[in-house]
Amino acid sequence: MKSTLHILSILALSLGMAVHSLAQAPAAPAAPAAPAQQPDQISRLAEMIGLSEAQVKQIRAILAEIEPEIEELQIKAQAVQTELVELAGPDFDETAIRAKAGELGNLEGQMTAASIILQSKIDAVFTVEQREQLEEMQRQQQQMQQQMQQMQMQQQMQQMQQMQQQQSGAAPAPAE
Protein backbone atom coordinates (compact mmCIF):
# COMPACT_ATOMS: atom_id res chain seq x y z
CA MET A 1 0.00 0.00 0.00
CA LYS A 2 2.81 2.39 0.90
CA SER A 3 4.65 1.85 -2.37
CA THR A 4 1.40 2.21 -4.29
CA LEU A 5 1.08 5.65 -2.77
CA HIS A 6 4.54 6.47 -4.06
CA ILE A 7 3.51 5.54 -7.57
CA LEU A 8 0.29 7.41 -7.23
CA SER A 9 2.35 10.36 -6.21
CA ILE A 10 3.92 10.26 -9.66
CA LEU A 11 0.44 10.78 -11.04
CA ALA A 12 -0.72 13.16 -8.36
CA LEU A 13 2.64 14.76 -7.83
CA SER A 14 1.99 17.22 -10.55
CA LEU A 15 -0.05 18.58 -7.67
CA GLY A 16 2.18 17.51 -4.81
CA MET A 17 5.44 18.71 -6.36
CA ALA A 18 3.81 21.99 -7.25
CA VAL A 19 2.63 22.26 -3.66
CA HIS A 20 6.12 21.72 -2.30
CA SER A 21 7.89 23.98 -4.78
CA LEU A 22 5.37 26.78 -4.43
CA ALA A 23 5.67 26.66 -0.67
CA GLN A 24 9.44 26.99 -0.93
CA ALA A 25 9.73 29.39 -3.86
CA PRO A 26 9.11 32.93 -2.60
CA ALA A 27 9.25 34.68 -5.96
CA ALA A 28 7.53 32.06 -8.10
CA PRO A 29 4.23 33.10 -9.64
CA ALA A 30 1.16 31.08 -8.75
CA ALA A 31 1.10 28.08 -11.02
CA PRO A 32 -2.38 26.76 -11.64
CA ALA A 33 -2.58 23.03 -12.13
CA ALA A 34 -2.56 22.19 -15.80
CA PRO A 35 -5.83 20.42 -16.54
CA ALA A 36 -4.61 19.55 -20.02
CA GLN A 37 -1.72 17.55 -18.54
CA GLN A 38 -3.81 15.54 -16.11
CA PRO A 39 -5.93 13.75 -18.70
CA ASP A 40 -2.66 12.87 -20.43
CA GLN A 41 -1.31 11.44 -17.20
CA ILE A 42 -4.53 9.61 -16.52
CA SER A 43 -4.59 8.26 -20.06
CA ARG A 44 -1.01 7.03 -19.69
CA LEU A 45 -1.87 5.42 -16.39
CA ALA A 46 -4.95 3.84 -17.97
CA GLU A 47 -2.79 2.34 -20.70
CA MET A 48 -0.09 1.17 -18.29
CA ILE A 49 -2.35 -0.73 -15.92
CA GLY A 50 -5.54 -1.20 -17.93
CA LEU A 51 -7.95 1.19 -16.26
CA SER A 52 -11.56 0.91 -17.33
CA GLU A 53 -13.47 3.96 -18.56
CA ALA A 54 -15.36 3.97 -15.25
CA GLN A 55 -12.08 4.06 -13.34
CA VAL A 56 -10.78 6.89 -15.51
CA LYS A 57 -13.97 8.87 -14.84
CA GLN A 58 -13.66 8.22 -11.11
CA ILE A 59 -10.07 9.43 -11.05
CA ARG A 60 -10.94 12.55 -13.00
CA ALA A 61 -13.81 13.24 -10.61
CA ILE A 62 -11.50 12.83 -7.61
CA LEU A 63 -9.00 15.25 -9.14
CA ALA A 64 -11.78 17.74 -9.93
CA GLU A 65 -12.97 17.50 -6.33
CA ILE A 66 -9.65 17.96 -4.53
CA GLU A 67 -7.58 19.97 -7.01
CA PRO A 68 -9.29 23.33 -6.34
CA GLU A 69 -8.61 22.95 -2.61
CA ILE A 70 -4.93 22.28 -3.27
CA GLU A 71 -4.68 25.20 -5.69
CA GLU A 72 -6.25 27.55 -3.15
CA LEU A 73 -3.84 26.36 -0.48
CA GLN A 74 -0.91 26.83 -2.89
CA ILE A 75 -1.91 30.42 -3.55
CA LYS A 76 -2.26 31.14 0.17
CA ALA A 77 1.09 29.48 0.92
CA GLN A 78 2.79 31.54 -1.76
CA ALA A 79 1.34 34.74 -0.31
CA VAL A 80 2.51 33.82 3.19
CA GLN A 81 5.96 32.91 1.83
CA THR A 82 6.16 36.34 0.17
CA GLU A 83 5.17 37.99 3.45
CA LEU A 84 7.86 36.01 5.24
CA VAL A 85 10.51 37.20 2.80
CA GLU A 86 9.35 40.78 3.32
CA LEU A 87 9.77 40.36 7.08
CA ALA A 88 13.44 39.49 6.71
CA GLY A 89 16.06 42.16 7.19
CA PRO A 90 18.17 43.89 9.79
CA ASP A 91 15.10 45.32 11.56
CA PHE A 92 13.28 41.97 11.67
CA ASP A 93 10.40 41.17 14.00
CA GLU A 94 11.00 37.68 15.34
CA THR A 95 7.46 37.30 16.66
CA ALA A 96 5.95 38.20 13.28
CA ILE A 97 8.37 35.88 11.46
CA ARG A 98 7.51 32.99 13.76
CA ALA A 99 3.79 33.65 13.38
CA LYS A 100 4.04 33.70 9.57
CA ALA A 101 6.23 30.58 9.60
CA GLY A 102 3.59 28.85 11.72
CA GLU A 103 0.90 29.92 9.28
CA LEU A 104 2.98 28.59 6.38
CA GLY A 105 3.54 25.32 8.24
CA ASN A 106 -0.21 24.98 8.77
CA LEU A 107 -0.88 25.56 5.08
CA GLU A 108 1.80 23.04 4.10
CA GLY A 109 0.22 20.53 6.48
CA GLN A 110 -3.18 21.09 4.87
CA MET A 111 -1.66 20.67 1.40
CA THR A 112 0.07 17.47 2.48
CA ALA A 113 -3.17 16.11 3.92
CA ALA A 114 -5.10 17.01 0.78
CA SER A 115 -2.43 15.37 -1.37
CA ILE A 116 -2.49 12.16 0.68
CA ILE A 117 -6.28 12.12 0.63
CA LEU A 118 -6.13 12.56 -3.15
CA GLN A 119 -3.65 9.69 -3.47
CA SER A 120 -5.69 7.47 -1.17
CA LYS A 121 -8.92 8.11 -3.04
CA ILE A 122 -7.24 7.32 -6.34
CA ASP A 123 -5.67 4.19 -4.82
CA ALA A 124 -9.15 3.02 -3.80
CA VAL A 125 -10.19 3.09 -7.48
CA PHE A 126 -7.57 0.49 -8.47
CA THR A 127 -8.05 -3.24 -8.36
CA VAL A 128 -5.60 -5.43 -6.43
CA GLU A 129 -4.00 -6.46 -9.72
CA GLN A 130 -3.57 -2.84 -10.82
CA ARG A 131 -1.95 -1.96 -7.49
CA GLU A 132 0.43 -4.88 -7.92
CA GLN A 133 1.32 -3.66 -11.42
CA LEU A 134 2.02 -0.20 -10.05
CA GLU A 135 4.20 -1.62 -7.29
CA GLU A 136 6.19 -3.66 -9.82
CA MET A 137 6.61 -0.58 -12.00
CA GLN A 138 7.83 1.35 -8.99
CA ARG A 139 10.39 -1.36 -8.17
CA GLN A 140 11.66 -1.21 -11.74
CA GLN A 141 11.81 2.57 -11.64
CA GLN A 142 13.77 2.47 -8.37
CA GLN A 143 16.23 -0.01 -9.86
CA MET A 144 16.73 2.24 -12.87
CA GLN A 145 17.28 5.24 -10.61
CA GLN A 146 19.84 3.32 -8.57
CA GLN A 147 21.65 2.28 -11.73
CA MET A 148 21.67 5.87 -12.95
CA GLN A 149 23.06 7.06 -9.63
CA GLN A 150 25.77 4.41 -9.73
CA MET A 151 26.72 5.44 -13.27
CA GLN A 152 26.86 9.08 -12.23
CA MET A 153 29.07 8.23 -9.28
CA GLN A 154 31.39 6.22 -11.51
CA GLN A 155 31.61 9.11 -13.97
CA GLN A 156 32.39 11.53 -11.16
CA MET A 157 35.09 9.22 -9.84
CA GLN A 158 36.62 8.95 -13.31
CA GLN A 159 36.56 12.72 -13.70
CA MET A 160 38.23 13.16 -10.33
CA GLN A 161 40.90 10.62 -11.24
CA GLN A 162 41.52 12.37 -14.55
CA MET A 163 41.84 15.71 -12.78
CA GLN A 164 44.28 14.22 -10.29
CA GLN A 165 46.33 12.70 -13.09
CA GLN A 166 46.42 16.01 -14.92
CA GLN A 167 47.47 17.84 -11.78
CA SER A 168 50.17 15.34 -10.90
CA GLY A 169 51.44 15.30 -14.50
CA ALA A 170 51.57 19.09 -14.60
CA ALA A 171 53.38 19.46 -11.27
CA PRO A 172 57.15 19.93 -11.53
CA ALA A 173 59.28 17.01 -10.50
CA PRO A 174 60.91 17.39 -7.08
CA ALA A 175 64.59 18.44 -7.17
CA GLU A 176 67.13 15.81 -6.11
XYZ file of N, CA, C and O in Angstrom:
704
model
N 0.829 -1.187 0.000
C 0.000 0.000 0.000
C 0.873 1.250 0.000
O 0.613 2.181 -0.716
N 1.940 1.235 0.818
C 2.810 2.395 0.905
C 3.476 2.670 -0.434
O 3.537 3.806 -0.881
N 3.982 1.639 -1.091
C 4.649 1.851 -2.367
C 3.651 2.248 -3.444
O 3.991 2.964 -4.372
N 2.422 1.792 -3.336
C 1.402 2.214 -4.292
C 1.194 3.716 -4.182
O 1.036 4.406 -5.186
N 1.229 4.207 -2.954
C 1.076 5.649 -2.774
C 2.227 6.401 -3.424
O 2.040 7.485 -3.968
N 3.410 5.814 -3.397
C 4.545 6.471 -4.058
C 4.304 6.554 -5.553
O 4.607 7.564 -6.184
N 3.781 5.508 -6.143
C 3.513 5.539 -7.574
C 2.384 6.502 -7.874
O 2.427 7.243 -8.843
N 1.387 6.478 -7.026
C 0.295 7.414 -7.227
C 0.799 8.841 -7.135
O 0.292 9.726 -7.802
N 1.816 9.019 -6.320
C 2.346 10.361 -6.212
C 2.978 10.807 -7.516
O 3.038 11.991 -7.791
N 3.420 9.880 -8.344
C 3.919 10.265 -9.659
C 2.777 10.869 -10.466
O 2.938 11.886 -11.122
N 1.614 10.242 -10.362
C 0.438 10.783 -11.035
C -0.005 12.084 -10.371
O -0.169 13.099 -11.026
N -0.165 12.021 -9.065
C -0.718 13.164 -8.355
C 0.333 14.184 -8.006
O 0.015 15.268 -7.569
N 1.589 13.860 -8.208
C 2.642 14.764 -7.832
C 2.754 15.970 -8.726
O 3.479 16.882 -8.411
N 2.068 15.961 -9.831
C 1.990 17.222 -10.553
C 1.366 18.242 -9.607
O 1.697 19.409 -9.629
N 0.515 17.731 -8.712
C -0.048 18.583 -7.670
C 0.916 18.683 -6.487
O 1.245 19.763 -6.040
N 1.347 17.536 -6.005
C 2.180 17.511 -4.812
C 3.496 18.234 -4.980
O 3.922 18.959 -4.099
N 4.172 18.033 -6.118
C 5.439 18.707 -6.360
C 5.209 20.205 -6.499
O 6.011 20.991 -6.024
N 4.116 20.569 -7.129
C 3.811 21.986 -7.252
C 3.558 22.580 -5.875
O 3.972 23.695 -5.581
N 2.891 21.812 -5.016
C 2.631 22.263 -3.656
C 3.945 22.542 -2.948
O 4.150 23.609 -2.391
N 4.847 21.596 -3.002
C 6.123 21.724 -2.304
C 6.955 22.866 -2.874
O 7.496 23.674 -2.143
N 7.053 22.945 -4.176
C 7.890 23.976 -4.776
C 7.291 25.363 -4.577
O 8.014 26.318 -4.365
N 5.986 25.477 -4.642
C 5.374 26.784 -4.425
C 5.562 27.238 -2.982
O 5.774 28.410 -2.721
N 5.500 26.304 -2.068
C 5.667 26.659 -0.673
C 7.092 27.111 -0.393
O 7.323 27.901 0.498
N 8.049 26.634 -1.170
C 9.440 26.985 -0.930
C 9.955 28.081 -1.848
O 11.019 28.608 -1.620
N 9.247 28.412 -2.889
C 9.733 29.389 -3.857
C 9.066 30.730 -3.623
O 7.941 30.941 -4.037
N 9.748 31.664 -2.949
C 9.105 32.925 -2.601
C 8.741 33.793 -3.792
O 7.742 34.464 -3.759
N 9.510 33.768 -4.852
C 9.253 34.680 -5.955
C 8.513 34.023 -7.117
O 8.260 34.661 -8.116
N 8.173 32.759 -6.989
C 7.528 32.060 -8.098
C 6.087 32.502 -8.230
O 5.378 32.634 -7.247
N 5.629 32.738 -9.449
C 4.233 33.103 -9.638
C 3.342 31.900 -9.367
O 3.760 30.759 -9.485
N 2.099 32.172 -9.003
C 1.163 31.084 -8.748
C 1.000 30.259 -10.010
O 0.742 30.791 -11.086
N 1.190 28.967 -9.864
C 1.101 28.079 -11.020
C -0.159 27.245 -10.915
O -0.229 26.337 -10.110
N -1.170 27.571 -11.698
C -2.379 26.759 -11.643
C -2.073 25.366 -12.177
O -1.227 25.194 -13.038
N -2.774 24.388 -11.625
C -2.578 23.029 -12.126
C -3.005 22.993 -13.580
O -3.956 23.653 -13.980
N -2.290 22.233 -14.367
C -2.557 22.190 -15.796
C -3.563 21.093 -16.107
O -3.211 19.929 -16.181
N -4.831 21.441 -16.285
C -5.827 20.425 -16.539
C -5.537 19.635 -17.806
O -5.876 18.482 -17.893
N -4.899 20.251 -18.765
C -4.605 19.548 -20.016
C -3.601 18.431 -19.789
O -3.630 17.433 -20.484
N -2.713 18.578 -18.808
C -1.716 17.551 -18.545
C -2.320 16.370 -17.802
O -1.917 15.247 -18.002
N -3.270 16.622 -16.916
C -3.808 15.541 -16.107
C -4.513 14.471 -16.933
O -4.281 13.302 -16.694
N -5.356 14.822 -17.885
C -5.931 13.749 -18.700
C -4.842 12.945 -19.406
O -4.979 11.737 -19.555
N -3.761 13.597 -19.818
C -2.663 12.866 -20.433
C -2.068 11.879 -19.441
O -1.787 10.740 -19.787
N -1.850 12.318 -18.220
C -1.307 11.443 -17.197
C -2.277 10.308 -16.889
O -1.863 9.165 -16.722
N -3.530 10.630 -16.804
C -4.535 9.609 -16.525
C -4.621 8.624 -17.684
O -4.710 7.416 -17.471
N -4.557 9.140 -18.893
C -4.589 8.256 -20.058
C -3.385 7.333 -20.075
O -3.521 6.139 -20.373
N -2.218 7.878 -19.752
C -1.015 7.035 -19.695
C -1.147 5.969 -18.619
O -0.796 4.813 -18.827
N -1.658 6.367 -17.471
C -1.872 5.421 -16.389
C -2.881 4.354 -16.815
O -2.680 3.167 -16.554
N -3.929 4.784 -17.494
C -4.951 3.836 -17.967
C -4.338 2.803 -18.907
O -4.645 1.612 -18.816
N -3.459 3.255 -19.774
C -2.794 2.339 -20.695
C -1.826 1.415 -19.963
O -1.746 0.231 -20.273
N -1.109 1.951 -18.991
C -0.093 1.165 -18.289
C -0.698 0.028 -17.483
O -0.149 -1.068 -17.454
N -1.804 0.300 -16.812
C -2.350 -0.732 -15.918
C -3.758 -1.174 -16.300
O -4.387 -1.924 -15.557
N -4.244 -0.727 -17.433
C -5.536 -1.202 -17.926
C -6.730 -0.686 -17.148
O -7.595 -1.471 -16.759
N -6.786 0.610 -16.934
C -7.947 1.186 -16.256
C -9.165 1.122 -17.167
O -9.065 1.337 -18.378
N -10.308 0.880 -16.570
C -11.559 0.913 -17.329
C -11.990 2.369 -17.494
O -11.481 3.264 -16.810
N -12.945 2.600 -18.379
C -13.469 3.962 -18.559
C -14.079 4.464 -17.260
O -13.947 5.635 -16.921
N -14.750 3.578 -16.528
C -15.359 3.969 -15.253
C -14.287 4.409 -14.260
O -14.470 5.401 -13.543
N -13.161 3.689 -14.236
C -12.077 4.064 -13.339
C -11.486 5.414 -13.736
O -11.185 6.243 -12.875
N -11.305 5.615 -15.030
C -10.777 6.891 -15.511
C -11.697 8.028 -15.092
O -11.244 9.075 -14.607
N -13.006 7.833 -15.240
C -13.974 8.870 -14.839
C -13.910 9.128 -13.342
O -13.983 10.281 -12.902
N -13.761 8.060 -12.556
C -13.657 8.217 -11.107
C -12.417 9.031 -10.740
O -12.484 9.923 -9.890
N -11.314 8.712 -11.360
C -10.065 9.428 -11.053
C -10.185 10.894 -11.436
O -9.782 11.788 -10.677
N -10.757 11.153 -12.587
C -10.940 12.554 -12.999
C -11.860 13.293 -12.039
O -11.630 14.468 -11.723
N -12.893 12.610 -11.558
C -13.813 13.239 -10.608
C -13.104 13.536 -9.288
O -13.319 14.600 -8.683
N -12.257 12.620 -8.849
C -11.496 12.826 -7.609
C -10.575 14.034 -7.765
O -10.498 14.890 -6.881
N -9.885 14.109 -8.888
C -9.003 15.254 -9.139
C -9.793 16.553 -9.176
O -9.371 17.562 -8.603
N -10.950 16.530 -9.827
C -11.776 17.739 -9.926
C -12.284 18.168 -8.550
O -12.468 19.361 -8.297
N -12.479 17.206 -7.683
C -12.968 17.501 -6.330
C -11.887 18.124 -5.451
O -12.129 19.109 -4.758
N -10.690 17.562 -5.493
C -9.650 17.957 -4.534
C -8.702 19.012 -5.092
O -8.141 19.816 -4.355
N -8.525 19.039 -6.393
C -7.583 19.972 -7.015
C -7.839 21.435 -6.660
O -6.886 22.161 -6.340
N -9.084 21.915 -6.685
C -9.295 23.331 -6.337
C -8.849 23.664 -4.909
O -8.308 24.740 -4.665
N -9.048 22.739 -3.990
C -8.612 22.953 -2.610
C -7.087 23.099 -2.553
O -6.562 24.006 -1.899
N -6.396 22.232 -3.261
C -4.933 22.282 -3.267
C -4.453 23.572 -3.926
O -3.528 24.225 -3.428
N -5.067 23.955 -5.014
C -4.681 25.198 -5.692
C -4.876 26.404 -4.778
O -4.013 27.285 -4.709
N -5.984 26.433 -4.062
C -6.253 27.548 -3.152
C -5.202 27.592 -2.039
O -4.685 28.664 -1.697
N -4.865 26.429 -1.511
C -3.838 26.363 -0.477
C -2.473 26.794 -1.016
O -1.700 27.462 -0.323
N -2.179 26.428 -2.271
C -0.915 26.834 -2.888
C -0.828 28.348 -2.987
O 0.212 28.946 -2.686
N -1.890 28.971 -3.405
C -1.911 30.425 -3.555
C -1.713 31.096 -2.195
O -0.932 32.045 -2.055
N -2.418 30.577 -1.182
C -2.264 31.136 0.167
C -0.839 30.942 0.673
O -0.257 31.862 1.263
N -0.277 29.761 0.457
C 1.086 29.478 0.920
C 2.087 30.402 0.237
O 3.029 30.884 0.875
N 1.886 30.640 -1.043
C 2.794 31.538 -1.756
C 2.706 32.951 -1.186
O 3.736 33.619 -1.010
N 1.505 33.396 -0.873
C 1.342 34.739 -0.309
C 2.030 34.833 1.056
O 2.713 35.829 1.341
N 1.873 33.822 1.878
C 2.512 33.823 3.190
C 4.031 33.773 3.039
O 4.756 34.450 3.766
N 4.515 32.984 2.073
C 5.962 32.912 1.828
C 6.496 34.289 1.420
O 7.556 34.709 1.894
N 5.764 34.988 0.590
C 6.161 36.338 0.171
C 6.199 37.271 1.382
O 7.134 38.060 1.538
N 5.196 37.165 2.241
C 5.166 37.988 3.448
C 6.365 37.673 4.354
O 6.944 38.589 4.950
N 6.704 36.399 4.427
C 7.864 36.011 5.236
C 9.142 36.635 4.702
O 9.969 37.143 5.474
N 9.320 36.619 3.417
C 10.511 37.200 2.803
C 10.562 38.702 3.098
O 11.623 39.253 3.393
N 9.407 39.336 3.049
C 9.354 40.778 3.320
C 9.687 41.103 4.777
O 10.135 42.207 5.086
N 9.466 40.138 5.671
C 9.767 40.362 7.083
C 11.265 40.239 7.399
O 11.710 40.653 8.469
N 12.008 39.678 6.481
C 13.442 39.490 6.707
C 14.170 40.817 6.563
O 13.764 41.686 5.813
N 15.242 40.961 7.289
C 16.064 42.164 7.187
C 16.656 42.510 8.531
O 16.364 41.872 9.551
N 17.477 43.541 8.551
C 18.173 43.894 9.791
C 17.224 44.333 10.906
O 17.513 44.160 12.082
N 16.066 44.877 10.548
C 15.105 45.316 11.563
C 13.951 44.315 11.679
O 12.794 44.687 11.783
N 14.286 43.033 11.685
C 13.284 41.973 11.673
C 12.482 41.934 12.974
O 12.936 42.380 14.023
N 11.283 41.384 12.854
C 10.396 41.171 13.995
C 10.251 39.666 14.172
O 9.518 39.004 13.442
N 10.966 39.124 15.148
C 11.003 37.676 15.345
C 9.617 37.100 15.596
O 9.267 36.033 15.077
N 8.802 37.792 16.358
C 7.460 37.303 16.658
C 6.629 37.198 15.385
O 5.937 36.194 15.157
N 6.714 38.212 14.543
C 5.951 38.200 13.283
C 6.464 37.098 12.355
O 5.668 36.405 11.701
N 7.787 36.928 12.312
C 8.370 35.879 11.462
C 7.898 34.510 11.929
O 7.489 33.670 11.130
N 7.949 34.285 13.226
C 7.515 32.991 13.761
C 6.020 32.759 13.515
O 5.600 31.635 13.220
N 5.232 33.795 13.626
C 3.787 33.655 13.381
C 3.527 33.296 11.916
O 2.730 32.394 11.622
N 4.209 33.994 11.001
C 4.036 33.699 9.569
C 4.559 32.306 9.236
O 3.967 31.585 8.435
N 5.676 31.921 9.839
C 6.226 30.584 9.596
C 5.245 29.525 10.088
O 5.056 28.484 9.433
N 4.607 29.777 11.218
C 3.591 28.851 11.721
C 2.408 28.756 10.778
O 1.868 27.672 10.534
N 2.010 29.891 10.250
C 0.905 29.923 9.277
C 1.279 29.132 8.023
O 0.481 28.349 7.508
N 2.516 29.327 7.555
C 2.985 28.590 6.384
C 3.027 27.095 6.676
O 2.603 26.281 5.859
N 3.505 26.727 7.851
C 3.535 25.320 8.238
C 2.146 24.705 8.263
O 1.944 23.567 7.819
N 1.174 25.453 8.754
C -0.206 24.975 8.775
C -0.723 24.756 7.360
O -1.347 23.726 7.070
N -0.447 25.702 6.473
C -0.881 25.561 5.080
C -0.207 24.360 4.416
O -0.852 23.605 3.679
N 1.094 24.182 4.667
C 1.804 23.036 4.098
C 1.225 21.727 4.627
O 1.101 20.749 3.891
N 0.855 21.715 5.904
C 0.218 20.533 6.481
C -1.114 20.233 5.811
O -1.424 19.070 5.515
N -1.889 21.276 5.556
C -3.176 21.093 4.870
C -2.967 20.584 3.445
O -3.716 19.723 2.976
N -1.942 21.121 2.760
C -1.662 20.666 1.398
C -1.205 19.207 1.398
O -1.606 18.425 0.533
N -0.389 18.855 2.374
C 0.068 17.470 2.479
C -1.117 16.546 2.732
O -1.241 15.494 2.095
N -1.987 16.928 3.635
C -3.173 16.112 3.924
C -4.045 15.968 2.682
O -4.491 14.861 2.349
N -4.275 17.065 1.984
C -5.104 17.011 0.778
C -4.461 16.120 -0.283
O -5.153 15.350 -0.968
N -3.142 16.195 -0.404
C -2.433 15.370 -1.373
C -2.533 13.891 -1.016
O -2.770 13.044 -1.883
N -2.388 13.560 0.249
C -2.486 12.165 0.680
C -3.918 11.652 0.525
O -4.136 10.511 0.120
N -4.884 12.501 0.831
C -6.284 12.119 0.626
C -6.533 11.866 -0.852
O -7.171 10.873 -1.229
N -6.005 12.735 -1.705
C -6.128 12.555 -3.148
C -5.533 11.213 -3.567
O -6.166 10.425 -4.269
N -4.325 10.945 -3.129
C -3.651 9.694 -3.474
C -4.430 8.488 -2.966
O -4.572 7.488 -3.670
N -4.949 8.587 -1.752
C -5.686 7.471 -1.169
C -6.993 7.210 -1.907
O -7.372 6.055 -2.129
N -7.673 8.283 -2.286
C -8.924 8.110 -3.035
C -8.661 7.488 -4.402
O -9.427 6.647 -4.863
N -7.582 7.906 -5.038
C -7.236 7.318 -6.337
C -6.845 5.860 -6.152
O -7.256 4.996 -6.924
N -6.087 5.573 -5.104
C -5.668 4.194 -4.820
C -6.891 3.289 -4.639
O -6.877 2.129 -5.056
N -7.936 3.806 -4.037
C -9.148 3.020 -3.803
C -9.860 2.647 -5.105
O -10.634 1.696 -5.135
N -9.573 3.369 -6.180
C -10.193 3.089 -7.480
C -9.564 1.856 -8.126
O -10.218 1.130 -8.865
N -8.299 1.583 -7.828
C -7.570 0.489 -8.474
C -7.992 -0.870 -7.941
O -8.345 -1.012 -6.767
N -7.872 -1.858 -8.796
C -8.050 -3.242 -8.361
C -6.748 -3.710 -7.712
O -5.706 -3.061 -7.845
N -6.801 -4.854 -7.047
C -5.604 -5.425 -6.426
C -4.542 -5.654 -7.493
O -3.359 -5.343 -7.295
N -4.945 -6.170 -8.644
C -3.999 -6.457 -9.722
C -3.347 -5.178 -10.232
O -2.144 -5.146 -10.506
N -4.117 -4.112 -10.350
C -3.570 -2.842 -10.821
C -2.579 -2.278 -9.807
O -1.533 -1.751 -10.179
N -2.895 -2.418 -8.527
C -1.953 -1.959 -7.493
C -0.652 -2.745 -7.579
O 0.434 -2.185 -7.437
N -0.770 -4.051 -7.796
C 0.435 -4.884 -7.917
C 1.262 -4.459 -9.123
O 2.496 -4.407 -9.044
N 0.594 -4.142 -10.233
C 1.318 -3.663 -11.416
C 2.050 -2.369 -11.104
O 3.212 -2.195 -11.487
N 1.387 -1.470 -10.408
C 2.018 -0.201 -10.053
C 3.225 -0.421 -9.146
O 4.258 0.217 -9.308
N 3.089 -1.326 -8.198
C 4.203 -1.615 -7.294
C 5.382 -2.195 -8.062
O 6.532 -1.839 -7.802
N 5.111 -3.086 -9.004
C 6.187 -3.656 -9.820
C 6.846 -2.565 -10.659
O 8.073 -2.520 -10.779
N 6.055 -1.686 -11.208
C 6.609 -0.582 -12.000
C 7.467 0.317 -11.128
O 8.513 0.794 -11.567
N 7.037 0.520 -9.897
C 7.830 1.349 -8.993
C 9.163 0.676 -8.678
O 10.200 1.332 -8.646
N 9.136 -0.635 -8.431
C 10.390 -1.356 -8.168
C 11.342 -1.201 -9.350
O 12.531 -0.954 -9.172
N 10.821 -1.354 -10.543
C 11.658 -1.212 -11.737
C 12.209 0.205 -11.848
O 13.384 0.399 -12.179
N 11.375 1.174 -11.568
C 11.815 2.565 -11.639
C 12.912 2.828 -10.603
O 13.899 3.501 -10.892
N 12.762 2.290 -9.398
C 13.775 2.471 -8.372
C 15.095 1.823 -8.779
O 16.164 2.391 -8.560
N 15.013 0.643 -9.388
C 16.228 -0.013 -9.862
C 16.918 0.838 -10.915
O 18.141 0.992 -10.901
N 16.148 1.389 -11.826
C 16.731 2.242 -12.866
C 17.378 3.469 -12.249
O 18.459 3.881 -12.665
N 16.721 4.067 -11.260
C 17.280 5.242 -10.606
C 18.581 4.895 -9.895
O 19.547 5.661 -9.946
N 18.612 3.743 -9.242
C 19.837 3.320 -8.568
C 20.959 3.103 -9.572
O 22.098 3.495 -9.325
N 20.641 2.494 -10.696
C 21.648 2.279 -11.730
C 22.162 3.607 -12.262
O 23.363 3.780 -12.472
N 21.259 4.545 -12.472
C 21.668 5.866 -12.952
C 22.576 6.545 -11.932
O 23.585 7.154 -12.299
N 22.243 6.452 -10.663
C 23.059 7.062 -9.625
C 24.448 6.419 -9.584
O 25.455 7.117 -9.429
N 24.488 5.104 -9.722
C 25.773 4.414 -9.732
C 26.613 4.858 -10.924
O 27.817 5.091 -10.796
N 25.991 4.979 -12.081
C 26.716 5.435 -13.266
C 27.238 6.848 -13.066
O 28.370 7.154 -13.436
N 26.430 7.714 -12.477
C 26.862 9.080 -12.230
C 28.033 9.118 -11.259
O 28.980 9.877 -11.450
N 27.963 8.282 -10.238
C 29.068 8.228 -9.278
C 30.344 7.736 -9.950
O 31.430 8.273 -9.709
N 30.223 6.738 -10.804
C 31.393 6.223 -11.513
C 31.980 7.302 -12.421
O 33.201 7.466 -12.491
N 31.141 8.032 -13.102
C 31.612 9.109 -13.971
C 32.325 10.188 -13.160
O 33.360 10.700 -13.569
N 31.759 10.526 -12.011
C 32.387 11.528 -11.160
C 33.743 11.048 -10.665
O 34.700 11.821 -10.616
N 33.812 9.779 -10.296
C 35.088 9.221 -9.839
C 36.116 9.261 -10.968
O 37.277 9.615 -10.747
N 35.702 8.912 -12.173
C 36.615 8.947 -13.310
C 37.086 10.373 -13.575
O 38.266 10.604 -13.850
N 36.190 11.323 -13.484
C 36.560 12.720 -13.700
C 37.546 13.184 -12.638
O 38.513 13.886 -12.943
N 37.313 12.787 -11.400
C 38.232 13.162 -10.328
C 39.605 12.538 -10.555
O 40.629 13.200 -10.356
N 39.625 11.287 -10.976
C 40.902 10.622 -11.243
C 41.634 11.309 -12.386
O 42.852 11.501 -12.332
N 40.896 11.680 -13.424
C 41.516 12.375 -14.554
C 42.081 13.713 -14.102
O 43.183 14.094 -14.508
N 41.346 14.424 -13.268
C 41.836 15.707 -12.777
C 43.091 15.519 -11.936
O 44.042 16.290 -12.048
N 43.111 14.495 -11.112
C 44.285 14.222 -10.286
C 45.489 13.869 -11.153
O 46.607 14.308 -10.891
N 45.239 13.077 -12.186
C 46.332 12.705 -13.086
C 46.865 13.930 -13.814
O 48.073 14.086 -13.985
N 45.988 14.804 -14.235
C 46.418 16.013 -14.925
C 47.216 16.908 -13.982
O 48.213 17.493 -14.373
N 46.764 17.003 -12.741
C 47.468 17.843 -11.778
C 48.833 17.268 -11.433
O 49.811 17.983 -11.322
N 48.883 15.954 -11.258
C 50.170 15.343 -10.897
C 51.125 15.354 -12.097
O 52.325 15.473 -11.926
N 50.598 15.247 -13.291
C 51.443 15.297 -14.496
C 51.933 16.707 -14.768
O 53.011 16.919 -15.311
N 51.188 17.706 -14.353
C 51.568 19.094 -14.604
C 52.488 19.644 -13.518
O 53.141 20.644 -13.715
N 52.540 18.961 -12.379
C 53.381 19.455 -11.273
C 54.852 19.193 -11.601
O 55.187 18.162 -12.157
N 55.715 20.146 -11.261
C 57.152 19.932 -11.534
C 57.696 18.803 -10.670
O 57.261 18.610 -9.545
N 58.644 18.108 -11.229
C 59.284 17.008 -10.503
C 60.111 17.558 -9.367
O 60.756 18.616 -9.511
N 60.129 16.866 -8.213
C 60.912 17.388 -7.077
C 62.405 17.343 -7.412
O 62.880 16.441 -8.076
N 63.144 18.350 -6.924
C 64.588 18.436 -7.166
C 65.322 17.444 -6.307
O 64.992 17.270 -5.139
N 66.354 16.802 -6.872
C 67.130 15.809 -6.114
C 68.416 16.399 -5.631
O 69.104 17.128 -6.132
